[in-house]
Tab-separated table of C-alpha atoms in Angstrom:
chain	number	residue	atom	x	y	z
W	1	MET	CA	5.429	19.141	9.091
W	2	ALA	CA	5.971	17.037	7.023
W	3	THR	CA	6.295	17.838	7.131
W	4	ALA	CA	6.094	17.976	7.473
W	5	GLU	CA	5.605	20.290	9.735
W	6	PRO	CA	2.014	20.018	9.935
W	7	ALA	CA	2.069	21.272	12.239
W	8	VAL	CA	2.021	23.286	15.213
W	9	ALA	CA	0.248	20.121	16.001
W	10	ALA	CA	1.199	19.058	19.499
W	11	ALA	CA	1.650	22.496	21.008
W	12	ALA	CA	-1.598	23.730	19.573
W	13	ALA	CA	-3.351	20.562	20.679
W	14	SER	CA	-2.115	21.023	24.238
W	15	ALA	CA	-2.657	24.763	24.424
W	16	VAL	CA	-5.917	25.085	22.523
W	17	SER	CA	-7.622	22.008	23.921
W	18	ALA	CA	-7.370	23.682	27.314
W	19	GLU	CA	-9.528	26.527	25.929
W	20	GLY	CA	-11.811	24.470	23.711
W	21	SER	CA	-12.219	21.099	25.379
W	22	PRO	CA	-14.185	18.178	23.962
W	23	GLU	CA	-17.010	19.302	26.220
W	24	GLY	CA	-17.005	22.708	24.575
W	25	SER	CA	-17.156	21.238	21.112
W	26	ALA	CA	-20.019	18.973	22.183
W	27	LYS	CA	-22.127	22.048	22.889
W	28	GLY	CA	-22.283	22.851	19.153
W	29	SER	CA	-25.054	21.848	16.869
W	30	GLY	CA	-23.929	18.277	16.380
W	31	ARG	CA	-22.826	16.874	13.069
W	32	ARG	CA	-22.689	20.196	11.202
W	33	ASP	CA	-20.347	21.711	13.812
W	34	ALA	CA	-18.155	18.609	13.693
W	35	LEU	CA	-17.785	18.767	9.936
W	36	GLY	CA	-16.367	22.293	10.135
W	37	PRO	CA	-13.194	21.547	12.152
W	38	LEU	CA	-12.742	18.153	10.479
W	39	GLY	CA	-12.821	19.875	7.115
W	40	LEU	CA	-10.289	22.439	8.299
W	41	VAL	CA	-7.859	19.750	9.480
W	42	LEU	CA	-8.158	17.807	6.226
W	43	ALA	CA	-7.761	21.028	4.232
W	44	GLY	CA	-4.634	21.802	6.223
W	45	GLY	CA	-3.213	18.348	5.549
W	46	ILE	CA	-3.954	18.601	1.837
W	47	SER	CA	-2.385	22.059	1.740
W	48	VAL	CA	0.802	20.823	3.442
W	49	GLN	CA	1.305	17.874	1.123
W	50	PHE	CA	0.493	19.713	-2.092
W	51	GLY	CA	2.850	22.439	-0.882
W	52	GLY	CA	5.511	19.749	-0.518
W	53	ALA	CA	4.824	18.531	-4.048
W	54	LEU	CA	5.136	22.084	-5.364
W	55	ALA	CA	8.436	22.406	-3.485
W	56	VAL	CA	9.794	19.390	-5.365
W	57	THR	CA	9.046	21.114	-8.682
W	58	LEU	CA	10.877	24.212	-7.411
W	59	MET	CA	14.055	22.364	-6.397
W	60	PRO	CA	15.618	22.379	-9.895
W	61	ARG	CA	15.424	26.187	-9.788
W	62	ALA	CA	16.564	26.871	-6.226
W	63	GLY	CA	17.865	23.623	-4.749
W	64	ALA	CA	16.496	21.884	-1.659
W	65	LEU	CA	18.189	24.281	0.772
W	66	GLY	CA	17.053	27.283	-1.241
W	67	VAL	CA	13.429	26.123	-1.167
W	68	VAL	CA	13.569	25.670	2.613
W	69	THR	CA	15.061	29.148	2.974
W	70	LEU	CA	12.263	30.722	0.942
W	71	ARG	CA	9.594	28.770	2.802
W	72	LEU	CA	10.888	29.692	6.266
W	73	ALA	CA	11.592	33.321	5.387
W	74	VAL	CA	8.171	34.000	3.855
W	75	ALA	CA	6.394	32.115	6.659
W	76	ALA	CA	8.333	34.121	9.267
W	77	ILE	CA	7.358	37.424	7.640
W	78	VAL	CA	3.684	36.452	7.418
W	79	LEU	CA	3.546	35.211	11.023
W	80	LEU	CA	5.285	38.350	12.301
W	81	VAL	CA	2.741	40.542	10.500
W	82	VAL	CA	-0.238	38.481	11.670
W	83	CYS	CA	0.830	37.710	15.257
W	84	ARG	CA	2.853	40.845	16.067
W	85	PRO	CA	4.589	39.089	18.965
W	86	LYS	CA	6.060	41.154	21.763
W	87	VAL	CA	9.769	40.688	22.435
W	88	ARG	CA	10.037	42.109	25.942
W	89	GLY	CA	9.210	40.587	29.285
W	90	TYR	CA	10.556	37.100	28.622
W	91	SER	CA	13.194	35.296	30.657
W	92	ARG	CA	16.452	33.808	29.427
W	93	ALA	CA	14.858	30.357	29.691
W	94	ASP	CA	11.976	31.536	27.491
W	95	TRP	CA	14.366	32.723	24.799
W	96	GLY	CA	16.386	29.543	25.126
W	97	THR	CA	13.248	27.555	24.386
W	98	ILE	CA	12.531	29.719	21.338
W	99	VAL	CA	16.052	29.275	19.993
W	100	VAL	CA	15.993	25.487	20.389
W	101	PHE	CA	12.505	25.327	18.886
W	102	GLY	CA	13.599	27.435	15.912
W	103	VAL	CA	16.783	25.437	15.306
W	104	THR	CA	14.780	22.203	15.533
W	105	MET	CA	12.260	23.558	13.035
W	106	ALA	CA	15.056	24.516	10.647
W	107	ALA	CA	16.677	21.083	10.949
W	108	MET	CA	13.358	19.271	10.483
W	109	ASN	CA	12.542	21.190	7.304
W	110	GLY	CA	16.056	20.975	5.920
W	111	LEU	CA	16.325	17.234	6.422
W	112	PHE	CA	12.854	16.573	5.055
W	113	TYR	CA	13.395	18.581	1.884
W	114	GLN	CA	16.725	16.836	1.356
W	115	SER	CA	14.791	13.560	1.466
W	116	LEU	CA	12.216	14.897	-1.022
W	117	ASP	CA	15.071	15.591	-3.399
W	118	ARG	CA	15.901	11.863	-3.397
W	119	ILE	CA	12.813	9.736	-2.660
W	120	PRO	CA	9.054	9.990	-3.446
W	121	LEU	CA	6.903	12.318	-1.353
W	122	GLY	CA	4.610	9.587	0.041
W	123	THR	CA	7.574	7.453	1.079
W	124	ALA	CA	9.356	10.393	2.713
W	125	VAL	CA	6.316	11.398	4.777
W	126	THR	CA	5.681	7.775	5.821
W	127	LEU	CA	9.242	7.457	7.116
W	128	GLU	CA	9.067	10.862	8.797
W	129	VAL	CA	5.861	9.937	10.650
W	130	LEU	CA	7.840	7.238	12.483
W	131	GLY	CA	9.383	9.960	14.666
W	132	PRO	CA	6.115	11.133	16.279
W	133	LEU	CA	4.903	7.521	16.354
W	134	ALA	CA	7.977	6.429	18.320
W	135	LEU	CA	7.468	9.360	20.711
W	136	SER	CA	3.843	8.349	21.256
W	137	VAL	CA	4.799	4.722	21.929
W	138	LEU	CA	7.559	5.650	24.371
W	139	ALA	CA	5.369	8.176	26.183
W	140	SER	CA	2.528	5.701	26.667
W	141	ARG	CA	4.597	2.740	27.955
W	142	ARG	CA	1.759	0.273	27.425
W	143	ALA	CA	2.267	-3.258	26.180
W	144	LEU	CA	-0.301	-2.724	23.428
W	145	ASN	CA	1.977	-0.120	21.896
W	146	LEU	CA	4.442	-2.883	21.087
W	147	VAL	CA	1.813	-4.142	18.653
W	148	TRP	CA	1.599	-0.722	17.007
W	149	ALA	CA	5.379	-0.457	16.881
W	150	GLY	CA	5.588	-3.895	15.264
W	151	LEU	CA	2.914	-2.921	12.732
W	152	ALA	CA	4.838	0.234	11.844
W	153	LEU	CA	8.084	-1.694	11.459
W	154	ALA	CA	6.326	-4.170	9.173
W	155	GLY	CA	5.136	-1.242	7.079
W	156	VAL	CA	8.650	0.201	6.896
W	157	PHE	CA	10.041	-3.223	5.920
W	158	LEU	CA	7.525	-3.482	3.070
W	159	LEU	CA	8.130	0.113	2.038
W	160	GLY	CA	11.824	-0.579	1.643
W	161	GLY	CA	11.292	-3.838	-0.194
W	162	GLY	CA	13.049	-5.734	2.593
W	163	GLY	CA	16.151	-3.573	2.601
W	164	PHE	CA	15.507	-0.227	0.910
W	165	SER	CA	17.428	-1.436	-2.127
W	166	SER	CA	14.931	0.349	-4.373
W	167	LEU	CA	15.265	3.661	-2.518
W	168	ASP	CA	18.116	6.137	-2.227
W	169	PRO	CA	19.724	5.239	1.153
W	170	LEU	CA	20.646	8.876	1.790
W	171	GLY	CA	17.064	9.936	1.121
W	172	VAL	CA	15.838	7.352	3.621
W	173	ALA	CA	18.367	8.558	6.202
W	174	PHE	CA	17.263	12.160	5.712
W	175	ALA	CA	13.584	11.227	6.115
W	176	LEU	CA	14.214	9.236	9.309
W	177	SER	CA	16.341	12.068	10.689
W	178	ALA	CA	13.545	14.508	9.870
W	179	GLY	CA	11.218	12.219	11.852
W	180	ALA	CA	13.531	12.435	14.863
W	181	MET	CA	13.491	16.224	14.537
W	182	TRP	CA	9.684	16.124	14.256
W	183	ALA	CA	9.502	14.306	17.592
W	184	THR	CA	11.813	16.938	19.095
W	185	TYR	CA	9.703	19.634	17.467
W	186	ILE	CA	6.606	18.278	19.232
W	187	ILE	CA	8.312	18.450	22.629
W	188	PHE	CA	9.566	22.005	22.212
W	189	SER	CA	6.384	23.108	20.496
W	190	ALA	CA	4.494	22.145	23.646
W	191	ARG	CA	7.031	23.960	25.845
W	192	THR	CA	6.774	27.052	23.682
W	193	GLY	CA	2.985	26.940	23.867
W	194	ARG	CA	3.170	26.963	27.676
W	195	ARG	CA	5.606	29.878	27.822
W	196	PHE	CA	4.203	32.199	25.121
W	197	PRO	CA	0.657	33.450	24.469
W	198	GLN	CA	-1.278	32.425	21.359
W	199	ALA	CA	1.087	31.870	18.412
W	200	ASP	CA	3.710	34.420	19.502
W	201	GLY	CA	6.267	31.727	20.281
W	202	LEU	CA	5.755	30.084	16.908
W	203	ALA	CA	6.282	33.389	15.090
W	204	LEU	CA	9.516	34.105	16.984
W	205	ALA	CA	10.789	30.552	16.494
W	206	MET	CA	10.056	30.781	12.769
W	207	VAL	CA	12.248	33.883	12.614
W	208	VAL	CA	15.063	31.954	14.310
W	209	ALA	CA	14.618	29.081	11.843
W	210	ALA	CA	14.715	31.470	8.873
W	211	VAL	CA	17.848	33.228	10.141
W	212	VAL	CA	19.582	29.892	10.796
W	213	PHE	CA	18.800	28.618	7.305
W	214	LEU	CA	19.450	31.800	5.346
W	215	PRO	CA	23.244	31.261	4.975
W	216	LEU	CA	22.694	27.697	3.733
W	217	GLY	CA	20.209	28.856	1.109
W	218	ILE	CA	22.506	31.649	-0.051
W	219	VAL	CA	25.504	29.313	-0.332
W	220	GLU	CA	23.552	26.767	-2.393
W	221	SER	CA	21.434	29.047	-4.560
W	222	GLY	CA	22.784	32.600	-4.268
W	223	SER	CA	21.069	35.076	-6.586
W	224	LYS	CA	18.701	32.365	-7.878
W	225	LEU	CA	16.585	33.007	-4.808
W	226	LEU	CA	15.817	36.510	-6.052
W	227	ALA	CA	14.478	35.455	-9.448
W	228	PRO	CA	10.830	36.615	-9.659
W	229	THR	CA	9.478	33.189	-10.628
W	230	THR	CA	11.457	31.480	-7.868
W	231	LEU	CA	10.279	34.018	-5.300
W	232	ALA	CA	6.661	33.581	-6.376
W	233	LEU	CA	6.836	29.780	-6.219
W	234	GLY	CA	8.688	29.930	-2.889
W	235	ALA	CA	6.008	32.186	-1.460
W	236	SER	CA	3.366	29.730	-2.678
W	237	VAL	CA	5.168	26.880	-0.939
W	238	ALA	CA	5.311	28.914	2.279
W	239	VAL	CA	1.599	29.720	2.140
W	240	LEU	CA	0.566	26.143	1.302
W	241	SER	CA	2.977	24.401	3.681
W	242	SER	CA	3.011	26.782	6.649
W	243	VAL	CA	0.612	29.718	6.718
W	244	LEU	CA	-2.640	28.025	5.651
W	245	PRO	CA	-2.125	24.779	7.629
W	246	TYR	CA	-1.267	26.646	10.837
W	247	THR	CA	-4.338	28.839	10.445
W	248	PHE	CA	-6.648	25.922	9.671
W	249	GLU	CA	-5.289	23.816	12.527
W	250	LEU	CA	-5.541	26.571	15.123
W	251	LEU	CA	-9.138	27.290	14.087
W	252	ALA	CA	-10.057	23.599	14.101
W	253	LEU	CA	-8.525	22.903	17.493
W	254	ARG	CA	-10.830	25.418	19.129
W	255	ARG	CA	-13.725	22.987	18.546
W	256	LEU	CA	-12.031	19.640	17.955
W	257	PRO	CA	-10.668	17.252	20.631
W	258	SER	CA	-6.886	16.998	20.373
W	259	SER	CA	-7.161	13.183	20.215
W	260	THR	CA	-9.293	13.389	17.063
W	261	PHE	CA	-6.862	15.908	15.623
W	262	ALA	CA	-3.913	13.575	16.247
W	263	ILE	CA	-5.685	10.673	14.525
W	264	LEU	CA	-6.378	12.845	11.485
W	265	MET	CA	-2.682	13.782	11.383
W	266	SER	CA	-1.974	10.071	10.913
W	267	LEU	CA	-3.447	10.364	7.424
W	268	GLU	CA	-0.547	12.555	6.251
W	269	PRO	CA	1.271	9.721	4.399
W	270	ALA	CA	-1.835	8.943	2.363
W	271	LEU	CA	-2.336	12.612	1.491
W	272	ALA	CA	1.341	12.886	0.564
W	273	ALA	CA	1.128	9.847	-1.707
W	274	THR	CA	-1.923	11.359	-3.405
W	275	ALA	CA	-0.172	14.702	-3.934
W	276	GLY	CA	2.902	12.918	-5.269
W	277	PHE	CA	0.780	10.976	-7.745
W	278	LEU	CA	-1.286	13.924	-8.981
W	279	ILE	CA	1.471	16.544	-9.240
W	280	LEU	CA	4.736	14.615	-9.522
W	281	ASP	CA	3.497	11.448	-11.269
W	282	GLN	CA	4.958	9.359	-8.423
W	283	SER	CA	2.939	6.152	-8.522
W	284	LEU	CA	2.927	3.530	-5.762
W	285	SER	CA	3.152	-0.221	-6.122
W	286	ALA	CA	0.613	-2.380	-4.312
W	287	MET	CA	3.306	-3.280	-1.745
W	288	GLN	CA	4.146	0.359	-1.072
W	289	ALA	CA	0.465	1.246	-0.697
W	290	LEU	CA	0.076	-1.592	1.829
W	291	ALA	CA	3.173	-0.365	3.678
W	292	ILE	CA	1.764	3.156	3.992
W	293	ALA	CA	-1.572	1.740	5.179
W	294	LEU	CA	0.207	-0.248	7.913
W	295	VAL	CA	2.074	2.826	9.178
W	296	ILE	CA	-1.157	4.854	9.177
W	297	ALA	CA	-2.949	2.092	11.122
W	298	ALA	CA	-0.073	1.915	13.626
W	299	SER	CA	-0.131	5.675	14.129
W	300	MET	CA	-3.899	5.741	14.651
W	301	GLY	CA	-3.696	2.791	17.033
W	302	ALA	CA	-0.988	4.435	19.123
W	303	VAL	CA	-3.023	7.630	19.403
W	304	ARG	CA	-6.161	5.760	20.447
W	305	THR	CA	-4.210	3.766	23.027
W	306	GLN	CA	-2.805	6.938	24.530
W	307	VAL	CA	-6.263	8.540	24.599
W	308	GLY	CA	-7.683	5.457	26.307
W	309	ARG	CA	-4.947	5.616	28.916
W	310	GLY	CA	-5.777	9.270	29.585
W	311	LYS	CA	-9.481	8.467	30.054
W	312	ALA	CA	-8.626	5.628	32.441
W	313	ARG	CA	-6.500	7.959	34.542
W	314	GLY	CA	-9.354	10.444	34.615
W	315	LEU	CA	-11.782	7.795	35.903
W	316	GLU	CA	-9.316	6.715	38.576
W	317	ALA	CA	-8.901	10.313	39.699
W	318	GLU	CA	-12.693	10.695	39.962
W	319	LYS	CA	-12.987	7.534	42.060
W	320	THR	CA	-10.278	8.628	44.506
W	321	ALA	CA	-11.597	12.188	44.751
């Protein structure tokens, strides 16, 4: 989540905002209460991106597929222990949703980490964000979203130097494919949130993702995955990239409007670029920094447009009631 997987983002936003609406969060003690969930979301984003940077340093030891295997396996174990999801009482359709969600999660992580093995972290996350951005634009169907789409495309054009000649084409393809999986992840994350209580569906889907990826990790890395140092670093990646962000986000969404949460998620490329610079010494040119800023602005604009559309519908419903 950003991967990116930041997320249990959309499902949590849909499910939790029903419990803790913006009205509920407004009943707190003002600015101090607001800083708490905002800090949690930013901490989750920082954790995800620094976890991604740590994963890059682990790839020479375990390979990209091996790192994903360790991340998914450790995250699955932790979520199973914490959530203790029940496995009885669900329909075939429920399990079908879990399987698709898990396979999508595995594909999203696998593709993203393949991109990290070839292109800088900030660039990979910026390209991956285009998936959710495209989903937001298509879901809204407002003319203004064409502006945001154009802004994002301009950012991508600048990021690739007018043709991605300076970037590994395969790395770019992997990042864009991961973005498509992220958009799919959002859809099935929401469906899972409706069918399963709390984070039970996420825990079960993570198990599916880990089982799906395990053979790939074994084929690529074999016994390297069992080396103590590799296991320790892999567990750290899982905690930073999955366990802590999920926990922070779920806590924050109890008091934070989902629209604000979505806007904060738009900052992921900037956080990724920072992590890449501090840990991996991946510096950005002025053009690349401008490109990332354009994609962030487009993502924020699309979210705000969708929120405005939702408020307008609410006012219309009140007038006709």
